Coordinates of C-alpha atoms in Angstrom, one line a residue:
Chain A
X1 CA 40.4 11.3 -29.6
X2 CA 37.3 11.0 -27.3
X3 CA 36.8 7.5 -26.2
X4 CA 33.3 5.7 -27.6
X5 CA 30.8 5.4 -25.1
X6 CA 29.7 1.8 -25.6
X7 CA 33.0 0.7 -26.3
X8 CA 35.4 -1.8 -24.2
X9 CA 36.9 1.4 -22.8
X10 CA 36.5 2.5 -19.1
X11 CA 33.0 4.6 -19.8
X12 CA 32.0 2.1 -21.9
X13 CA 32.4 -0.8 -19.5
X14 CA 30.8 1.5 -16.5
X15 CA 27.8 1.7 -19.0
X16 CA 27.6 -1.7 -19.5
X17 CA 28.2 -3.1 -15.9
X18 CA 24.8 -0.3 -15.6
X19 CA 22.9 -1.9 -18.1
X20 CA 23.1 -5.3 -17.0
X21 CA 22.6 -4.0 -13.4
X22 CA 19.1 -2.4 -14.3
X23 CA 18.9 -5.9 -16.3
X24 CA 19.3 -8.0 -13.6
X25 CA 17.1 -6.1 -11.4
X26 CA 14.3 -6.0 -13.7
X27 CA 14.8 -9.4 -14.9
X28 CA 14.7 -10.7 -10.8
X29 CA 11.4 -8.4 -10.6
X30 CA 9.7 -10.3 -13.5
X31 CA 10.9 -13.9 -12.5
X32 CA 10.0 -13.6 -8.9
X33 CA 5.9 -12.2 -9.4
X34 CA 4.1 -13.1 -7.0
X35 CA 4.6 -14.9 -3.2
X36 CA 7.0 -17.8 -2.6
X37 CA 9.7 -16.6 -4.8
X38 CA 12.8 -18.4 -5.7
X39 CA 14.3 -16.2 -3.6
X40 CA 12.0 -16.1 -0.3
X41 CA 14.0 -18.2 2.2
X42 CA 17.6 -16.6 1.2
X43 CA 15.8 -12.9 1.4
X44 CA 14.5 -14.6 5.3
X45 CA 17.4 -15.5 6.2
X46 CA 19.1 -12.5 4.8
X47 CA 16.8 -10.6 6.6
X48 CA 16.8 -11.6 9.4
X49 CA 19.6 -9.5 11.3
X50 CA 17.8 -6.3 10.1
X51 CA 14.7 -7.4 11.7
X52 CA 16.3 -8.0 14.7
X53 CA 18.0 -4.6 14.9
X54 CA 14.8 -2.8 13.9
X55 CA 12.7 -4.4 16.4
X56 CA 15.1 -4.0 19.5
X57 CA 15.1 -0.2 18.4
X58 CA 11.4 -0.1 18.5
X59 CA 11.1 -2.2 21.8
X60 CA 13.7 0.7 23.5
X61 CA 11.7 3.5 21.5
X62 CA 8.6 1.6 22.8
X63 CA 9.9 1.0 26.2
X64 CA 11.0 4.6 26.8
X65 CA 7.5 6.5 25.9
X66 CA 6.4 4.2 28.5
X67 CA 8.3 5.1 31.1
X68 CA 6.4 7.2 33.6
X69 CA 8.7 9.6 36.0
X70 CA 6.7 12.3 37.0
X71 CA 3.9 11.9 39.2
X72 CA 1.6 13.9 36.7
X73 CA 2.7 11.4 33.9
X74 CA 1.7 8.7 35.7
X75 CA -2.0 10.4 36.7
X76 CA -2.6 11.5 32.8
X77 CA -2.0 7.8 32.1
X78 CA -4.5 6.7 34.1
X79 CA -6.7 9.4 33.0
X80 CA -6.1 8.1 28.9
X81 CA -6.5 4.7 30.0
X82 CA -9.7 5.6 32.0
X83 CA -11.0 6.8 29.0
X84 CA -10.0 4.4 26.3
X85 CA -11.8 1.7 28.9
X86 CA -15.0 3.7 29.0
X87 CA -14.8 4.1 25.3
X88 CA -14.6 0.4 24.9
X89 CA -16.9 -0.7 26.9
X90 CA -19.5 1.8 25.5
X91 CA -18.5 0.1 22.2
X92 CA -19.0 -3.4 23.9
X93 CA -22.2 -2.5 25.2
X94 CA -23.1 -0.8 21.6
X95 CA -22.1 -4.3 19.3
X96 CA -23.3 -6.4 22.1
X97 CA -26.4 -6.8 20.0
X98 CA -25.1 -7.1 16.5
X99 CA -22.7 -9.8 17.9
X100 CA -25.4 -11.4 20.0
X101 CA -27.2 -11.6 16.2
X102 CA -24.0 -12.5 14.0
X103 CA -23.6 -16.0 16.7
X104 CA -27.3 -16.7 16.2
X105 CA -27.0 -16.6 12.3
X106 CA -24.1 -18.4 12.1
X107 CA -25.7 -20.9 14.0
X108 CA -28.9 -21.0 12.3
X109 CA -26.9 -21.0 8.8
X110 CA -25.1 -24.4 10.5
X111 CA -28.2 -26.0 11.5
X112 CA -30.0 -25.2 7.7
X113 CA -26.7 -26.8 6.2
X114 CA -27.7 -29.5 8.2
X115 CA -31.2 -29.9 7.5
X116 CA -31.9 -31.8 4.5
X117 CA -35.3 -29.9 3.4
X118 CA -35.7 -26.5 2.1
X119 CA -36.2 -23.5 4.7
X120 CA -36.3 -20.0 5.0
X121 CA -34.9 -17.7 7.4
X122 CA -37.1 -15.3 9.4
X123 CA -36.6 -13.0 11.9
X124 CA -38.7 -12.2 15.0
X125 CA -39.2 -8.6 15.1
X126 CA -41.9 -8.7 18.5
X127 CA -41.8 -11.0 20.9
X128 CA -45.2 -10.7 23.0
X129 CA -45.0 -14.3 25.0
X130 CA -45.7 -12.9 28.3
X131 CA -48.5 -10.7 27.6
X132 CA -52.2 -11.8 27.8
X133 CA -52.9 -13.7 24.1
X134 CA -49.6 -12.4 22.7
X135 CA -47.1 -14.5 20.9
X136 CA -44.3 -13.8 18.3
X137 CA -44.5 -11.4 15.4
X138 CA -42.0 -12.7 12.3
X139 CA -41.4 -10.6 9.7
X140 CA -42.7 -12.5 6.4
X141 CA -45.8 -12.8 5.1
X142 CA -48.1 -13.9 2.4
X143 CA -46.2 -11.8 0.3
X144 CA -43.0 -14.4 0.8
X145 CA -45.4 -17.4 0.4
X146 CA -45.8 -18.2 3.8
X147 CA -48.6 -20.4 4.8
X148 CA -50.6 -21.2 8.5
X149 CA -49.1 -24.2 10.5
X150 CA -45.6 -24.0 8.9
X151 CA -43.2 -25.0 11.4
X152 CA -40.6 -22.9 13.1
X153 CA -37.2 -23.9 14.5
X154 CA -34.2 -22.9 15.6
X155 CA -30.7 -24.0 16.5
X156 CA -31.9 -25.5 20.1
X157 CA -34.8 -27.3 19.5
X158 CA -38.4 -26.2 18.0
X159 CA -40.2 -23.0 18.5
X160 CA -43.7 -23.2 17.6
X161 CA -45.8 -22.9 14.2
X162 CA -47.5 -20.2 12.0
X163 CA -50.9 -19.3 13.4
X164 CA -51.8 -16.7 11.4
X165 CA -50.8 -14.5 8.8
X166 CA -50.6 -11.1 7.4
X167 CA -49.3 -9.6 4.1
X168 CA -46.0 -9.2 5.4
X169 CA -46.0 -10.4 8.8
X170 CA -46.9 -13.2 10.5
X171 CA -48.1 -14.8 14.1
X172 CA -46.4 -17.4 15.5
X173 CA -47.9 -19.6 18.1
X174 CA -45.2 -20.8 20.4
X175 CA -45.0 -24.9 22.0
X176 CA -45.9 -23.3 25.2
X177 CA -49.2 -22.0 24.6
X178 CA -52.2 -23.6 26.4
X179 CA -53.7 -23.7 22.8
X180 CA -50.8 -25.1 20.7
X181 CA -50.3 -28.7 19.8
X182 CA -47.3 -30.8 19.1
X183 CA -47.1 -34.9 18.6
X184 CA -44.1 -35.9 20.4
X185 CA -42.2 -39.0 21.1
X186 CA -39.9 -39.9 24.1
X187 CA -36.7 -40.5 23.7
X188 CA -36.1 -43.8 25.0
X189 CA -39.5 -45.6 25.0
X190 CA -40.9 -43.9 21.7
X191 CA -44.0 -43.7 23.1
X192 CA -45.8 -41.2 21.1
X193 CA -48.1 -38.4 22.3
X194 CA -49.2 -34.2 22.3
X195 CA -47.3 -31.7 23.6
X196 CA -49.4 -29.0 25.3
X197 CA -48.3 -25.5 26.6
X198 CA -48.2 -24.9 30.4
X199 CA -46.5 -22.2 31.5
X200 CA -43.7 -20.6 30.0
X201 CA -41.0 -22.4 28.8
X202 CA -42.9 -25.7 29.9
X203 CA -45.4 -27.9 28.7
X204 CA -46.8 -31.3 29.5
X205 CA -47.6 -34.7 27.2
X206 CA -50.8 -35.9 27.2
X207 CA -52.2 -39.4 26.4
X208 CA -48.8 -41.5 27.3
X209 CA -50.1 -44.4 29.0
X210 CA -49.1 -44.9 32.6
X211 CA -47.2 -48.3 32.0
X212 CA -44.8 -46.7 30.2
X213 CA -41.1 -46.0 32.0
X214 CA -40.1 -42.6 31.6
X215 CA -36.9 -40.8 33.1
X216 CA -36.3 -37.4 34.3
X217 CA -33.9 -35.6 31.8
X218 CA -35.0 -37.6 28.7
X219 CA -35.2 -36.0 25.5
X220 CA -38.4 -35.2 23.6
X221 CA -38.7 -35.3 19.7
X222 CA -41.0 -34.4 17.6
X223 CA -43.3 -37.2 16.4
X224 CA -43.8 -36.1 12.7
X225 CA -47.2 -37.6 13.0
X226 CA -48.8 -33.8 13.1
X227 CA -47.5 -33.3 9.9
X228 CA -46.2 -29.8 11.3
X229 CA -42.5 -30.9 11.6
X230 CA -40.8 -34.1 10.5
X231 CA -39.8 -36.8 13.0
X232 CA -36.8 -36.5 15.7
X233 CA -36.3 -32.5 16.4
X234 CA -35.4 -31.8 19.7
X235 CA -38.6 -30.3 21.4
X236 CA -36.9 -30.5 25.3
X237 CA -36.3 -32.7 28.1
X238 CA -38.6 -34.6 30.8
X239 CA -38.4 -32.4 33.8
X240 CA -41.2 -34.0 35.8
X241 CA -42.9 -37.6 36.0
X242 CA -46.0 -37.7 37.8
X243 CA -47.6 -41.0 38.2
X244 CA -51.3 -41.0 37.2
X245 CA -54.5 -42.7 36.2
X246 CA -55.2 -43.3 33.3
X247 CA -52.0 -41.3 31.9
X248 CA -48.6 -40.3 33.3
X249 CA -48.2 -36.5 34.2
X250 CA -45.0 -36.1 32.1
X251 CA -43.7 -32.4 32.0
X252 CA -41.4 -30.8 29.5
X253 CA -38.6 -28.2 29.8
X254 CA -38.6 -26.7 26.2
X255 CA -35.2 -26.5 24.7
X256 CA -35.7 -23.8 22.6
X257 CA -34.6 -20.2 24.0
X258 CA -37.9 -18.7 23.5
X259 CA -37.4 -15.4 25.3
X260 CA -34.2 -15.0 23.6
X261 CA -34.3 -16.5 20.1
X262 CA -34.5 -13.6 17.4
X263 CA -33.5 -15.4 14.0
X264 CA -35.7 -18.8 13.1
X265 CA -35.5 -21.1 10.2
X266 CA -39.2 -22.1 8.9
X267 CA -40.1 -25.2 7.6
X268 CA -42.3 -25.5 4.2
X269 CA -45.5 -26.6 4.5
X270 CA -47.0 -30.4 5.4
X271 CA -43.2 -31.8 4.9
X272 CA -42.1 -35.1 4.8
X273 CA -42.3 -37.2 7.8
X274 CA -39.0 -38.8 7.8
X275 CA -36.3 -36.3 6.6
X276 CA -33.2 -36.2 9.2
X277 CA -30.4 -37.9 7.9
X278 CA -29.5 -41.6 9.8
X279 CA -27.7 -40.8 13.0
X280 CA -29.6 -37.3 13.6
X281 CA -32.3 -39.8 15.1
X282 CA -31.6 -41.4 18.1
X283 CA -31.8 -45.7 17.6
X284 CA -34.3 -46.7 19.5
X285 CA -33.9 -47.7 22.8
X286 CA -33.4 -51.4 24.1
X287 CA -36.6 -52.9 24.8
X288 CA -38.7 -50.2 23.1
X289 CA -41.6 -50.6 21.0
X290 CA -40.4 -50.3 17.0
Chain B
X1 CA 29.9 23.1 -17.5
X2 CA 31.8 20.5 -15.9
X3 CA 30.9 18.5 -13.2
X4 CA 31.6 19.8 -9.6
X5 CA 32.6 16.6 -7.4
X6 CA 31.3 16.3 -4.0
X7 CA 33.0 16.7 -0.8
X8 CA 34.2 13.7 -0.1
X9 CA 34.7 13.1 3.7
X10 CA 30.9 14.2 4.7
X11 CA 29.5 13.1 1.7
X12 CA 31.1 9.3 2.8
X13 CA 29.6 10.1 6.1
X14 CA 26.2 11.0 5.1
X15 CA 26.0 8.1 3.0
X16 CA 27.0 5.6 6.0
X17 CA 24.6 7.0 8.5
X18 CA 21.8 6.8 6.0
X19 CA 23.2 2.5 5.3
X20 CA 22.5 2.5 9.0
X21 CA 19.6 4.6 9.5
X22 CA 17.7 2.1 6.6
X23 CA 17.8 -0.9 8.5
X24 CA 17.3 0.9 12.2
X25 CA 14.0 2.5 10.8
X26 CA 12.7 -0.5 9.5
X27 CA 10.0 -0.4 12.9
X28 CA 9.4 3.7 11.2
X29 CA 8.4 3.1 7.7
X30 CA 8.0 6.9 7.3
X31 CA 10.8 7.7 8.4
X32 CA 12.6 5.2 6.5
X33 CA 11.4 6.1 3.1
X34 CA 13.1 9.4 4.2
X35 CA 16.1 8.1 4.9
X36 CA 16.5 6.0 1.2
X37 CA 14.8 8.6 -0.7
X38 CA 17.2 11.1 0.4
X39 CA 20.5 8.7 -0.6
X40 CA 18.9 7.7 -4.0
X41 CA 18.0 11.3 -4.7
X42 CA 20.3 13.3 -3.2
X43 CA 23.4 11.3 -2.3
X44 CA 24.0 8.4 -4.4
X45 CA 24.1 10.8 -7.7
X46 CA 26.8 13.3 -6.3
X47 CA 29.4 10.2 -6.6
X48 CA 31.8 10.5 -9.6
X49 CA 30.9 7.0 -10.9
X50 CA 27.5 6.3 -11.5
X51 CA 28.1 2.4 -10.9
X52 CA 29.0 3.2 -7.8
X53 CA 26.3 5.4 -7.2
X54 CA 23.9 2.8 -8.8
X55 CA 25.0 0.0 -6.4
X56 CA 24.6 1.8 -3.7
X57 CA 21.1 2.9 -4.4
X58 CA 19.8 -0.7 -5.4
X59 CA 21.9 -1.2 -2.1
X60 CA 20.1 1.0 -0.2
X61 CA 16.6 -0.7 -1.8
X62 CA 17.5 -4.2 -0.7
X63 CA 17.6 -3.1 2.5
X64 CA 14.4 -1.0 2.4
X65 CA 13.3 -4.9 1.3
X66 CA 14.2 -6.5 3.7
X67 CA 14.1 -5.0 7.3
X68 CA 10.3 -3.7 5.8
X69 CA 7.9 -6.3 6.0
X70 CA 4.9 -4.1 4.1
X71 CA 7.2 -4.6 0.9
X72 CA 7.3 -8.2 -0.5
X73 CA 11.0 -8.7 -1.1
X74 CA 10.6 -9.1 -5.1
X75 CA 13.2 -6.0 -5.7
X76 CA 10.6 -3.5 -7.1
X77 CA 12.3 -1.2 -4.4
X78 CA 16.3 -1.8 -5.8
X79 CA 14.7 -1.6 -9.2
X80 CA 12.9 2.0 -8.6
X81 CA 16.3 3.0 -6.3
X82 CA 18.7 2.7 -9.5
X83 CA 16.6 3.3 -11.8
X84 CA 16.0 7.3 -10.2
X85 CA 19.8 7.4 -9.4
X86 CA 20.1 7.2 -13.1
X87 CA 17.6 9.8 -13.8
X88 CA 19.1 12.3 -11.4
X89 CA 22.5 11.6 -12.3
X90 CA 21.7 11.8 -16.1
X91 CA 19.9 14.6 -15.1
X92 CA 22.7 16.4 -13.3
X93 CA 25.0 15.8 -16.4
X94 CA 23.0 17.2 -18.6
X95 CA 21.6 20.5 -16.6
X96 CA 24.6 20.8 -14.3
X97 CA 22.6 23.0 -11.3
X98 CA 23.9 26.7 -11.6
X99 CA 21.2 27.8 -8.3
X100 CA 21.0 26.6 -5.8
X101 CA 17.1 27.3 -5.9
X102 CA 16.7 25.0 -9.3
X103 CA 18.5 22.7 -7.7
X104 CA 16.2 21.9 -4.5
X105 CA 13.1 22.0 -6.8
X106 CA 14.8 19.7 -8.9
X107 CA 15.5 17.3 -6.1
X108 CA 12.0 17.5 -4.9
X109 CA 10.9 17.0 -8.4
X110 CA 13.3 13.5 -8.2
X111 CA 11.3 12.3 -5.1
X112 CA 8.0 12.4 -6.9
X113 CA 10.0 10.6 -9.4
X114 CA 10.9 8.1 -7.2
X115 CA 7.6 7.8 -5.5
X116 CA 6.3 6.9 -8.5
X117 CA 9.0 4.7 -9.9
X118 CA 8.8 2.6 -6.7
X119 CA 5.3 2.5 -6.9
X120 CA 5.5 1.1 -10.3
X121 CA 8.6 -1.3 -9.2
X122 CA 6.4 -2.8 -6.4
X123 CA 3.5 -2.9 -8.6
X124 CA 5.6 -4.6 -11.3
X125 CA 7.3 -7.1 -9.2
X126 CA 4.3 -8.2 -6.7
X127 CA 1.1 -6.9 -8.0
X128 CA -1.1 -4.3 -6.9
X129 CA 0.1 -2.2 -3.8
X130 CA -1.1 0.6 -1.1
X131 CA 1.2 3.7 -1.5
X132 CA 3.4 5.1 1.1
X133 CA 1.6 8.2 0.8
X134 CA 3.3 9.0 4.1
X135 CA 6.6 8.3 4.1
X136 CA 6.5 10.4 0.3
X137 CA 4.7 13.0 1.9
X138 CA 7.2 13.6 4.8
X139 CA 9.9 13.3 2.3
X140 CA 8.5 15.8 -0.1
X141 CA 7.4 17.9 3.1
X142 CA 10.9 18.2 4.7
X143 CA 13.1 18.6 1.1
X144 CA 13.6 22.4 1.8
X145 CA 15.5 20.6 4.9
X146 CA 17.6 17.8 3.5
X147 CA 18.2 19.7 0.5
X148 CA 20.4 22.1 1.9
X149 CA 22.5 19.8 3.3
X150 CA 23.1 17.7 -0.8
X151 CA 23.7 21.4 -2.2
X152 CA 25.9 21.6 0.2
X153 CA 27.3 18.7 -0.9
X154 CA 27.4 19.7 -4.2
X155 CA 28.7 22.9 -4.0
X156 CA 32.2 24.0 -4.5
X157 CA 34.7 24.3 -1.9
X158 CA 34.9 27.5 -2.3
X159 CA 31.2 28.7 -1.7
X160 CA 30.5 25.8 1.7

């Protein structure tokens, strides 16, 4: 008599001991979805010998296509490793912009976190500084809403303000124009007066009066009294104190990169005087006038 | 037709070396899908008891687990492993292979099985998954080798 399959009879208990095999398997595979498993530290741990044995096998595998015994080996090494350097440096030199731009928006995008007013990013797609009535080109417009004397930052420090603009671009007219026109305050004394462009990168602060103290290296904010940018943006340092009648010779190092600044953040127009958060502003200084 | 039994001494031995090749590949993914796909296809099934053959196949996928860090160890692998050792070695019940032609194309029939079985086990136990697409490929691509050596296996005495 033939023996039932599924019956407590040898086959039958082969069959089963299958079943509950495929069971289990399938039942582990349902109950452990997904990382950190009951079963994660045991399989670690488990695992761990077979690791081990794997990787010294690819570390001698590794180790021994390395090895170098013929003198020709050794040159077509250098030759592949020649190569791969060039090719990465090309690549270096290739990205070397599009990083260059990636650090300055991550930066700006810091800074407009920061900044407690509304702005809009702009980028500066000609930069004409140098040449006889040039300045910056950004490229937004009318179209984008974008109105004359809006003011222009950037992660270091101000940049300038809209002078004029077009349907979809736009002038800027950088702090270090002879013709542009910041109100500023010092630092320590918060003595307030206009910032005028120089020379490049530099500009000088009219109408402080000579019995003010001011100190080499002290930082210049903006005034908010222009009603161009709001009070206590960085706008650079005292480079130069030149006593004089009837007001000090004060020149400023601008802080902003403005031979190298590509992405700027603009400010909406006429904006509050007042709008860095308490502690952006420095206290003012022992002494000072309020 | 009755079931030929496989040789038992190289069979043993082919079955070891691929136990150690598993773990020892575990740096060679490629390699190593090679290695288990050619015991759960072609070795496992050519033992007389199927538990036996079943163990060793979820065996052989518990290792694939765990000396390969690509696979989340949530045994979709041991779950694919025995699940096509069954297939084959249903398979070989009911069509015992009278050529030995059939037979390879069966075999590399049983690794697209198993390719997609084990795809489904990984997807089932941790989600979506890349494929091996190499490691199948290579196994698929060098069948006509290793499937000489399981017909050989499965052959009679008489006609090795």
């Amino acid at each position: 008599m033939r023996a039932r399959p599924w019956g407590w009879n040898a086959v039958g208990r082969r069959r089963w001991a299958l079943l509950l095999l495929w069971v289990a398997h399938m039942a582990y595979a349902f109950m452990s979805r997904g990382p950190g498993g009951p079963a994660d530290s045991l399989s670690e741990t488990v695992a761990k010998p077979g690791l081990m044995a794997s990787g010294a096998l690819h570390g001698w595998w590794t180790q021994r296509l390395q090895q170098v015994r013929t003198l020709r080996q050794a040159e077509g090494q250098i030759t592949a490793l020649k190569n791969q350097v060039e090719y990465l440096q090309k690549q270096a030199i290739e990205n070397a912009n599009q990083v260059a731009e990636v650090q300055e928006a991550t930066r700006l995008l810091g800074l407009k976190k920061l900044f407690p007013i509304t702005t809009s990013g702009a980028r500066i797609i000609a930069n004409l500084r140098r040449a006889p009535f040039g300045g910056m080109i950004l490229d937004c417009g009318a179209d984008q809403g974008i109105r004359q004397d809006q003011g222009i930052i950037c992660p270091e420090g101000v940049l300038g303000r809209i002078w004029s603009v077009g349907t979809s671009q736009s002038s800027v007219l950088p702090l270090d124009s002879y013709n542009a026109s910041t109100g500023v305050m010092l630092a320590r004394s918060r003595a307030t007066g206009v910032l005028q462009g120089t020379a490049p990168n530099r500009a000088e602060i009219r109408y402080i009066s000579s019995q003010e103290v001011v100190q080499v290296g002290e930082p210049v904010y903006t005034s908010g009294l222009d009603r161009v940018f709001p009070r206590g943006l960085l706008v650079g340092y005292v480079s130069q104190v030149t006593p004089r009648e009837p007001e000090l010779g004060i020149e400023v190092t601008l802080a902003a990169y403005l031979d190298r600044t590509h992405l700027v953040l603009l400010l909406p127009p006429s904006p509050p005087m007042q709008v860095a958060p308490p502690g952006l502003i420095p206290p003012p200084a022992k002494g000072s006038r309020p | 037709m009755m079931r030929v039994e496989a040789s038992p001494i190289p069979h043993l031995i082919a079955v070891v070396v691929c136990f150690v090749a598993i773990p020892a590949l575990g740096a060679w993914p490629t390699l190593q899908t090679v290695a288990n796909t050619l015991l759960v296809v072609g070795l496992a099934p050519l033992f007389k008891s199927p538990l036996l053959g079943g163990l060793l196949a979820s065996l052989a996928g518990w290792l694939v687990e765990l000396t390969l860090r690509n696979f989340p160890m949530l045994g979709g692998v041991p779950l694919a492993n025995l699940t096509t050792m069954l297939i084959a070695y249903w398979s070989l019940i009911q069509w015992p292979p009278n050529q030995e032609s059939t037979f390879r194309g069966r075999l590399a029939l049983l690794v697209i099985v198993h390719a997609l079985l084990t795809t489904g086990g990984i997807l089932l136990a941790a989600g979506p998954h890349m494929w091996n697409l190499w490691g199948w490929g290579l196994t698929l691509a060098t069948s006509p080798l290793w499937s000489i050596v399981v017909a050989w296996f499965y052959a009679p005495p008489q006609r090795r």
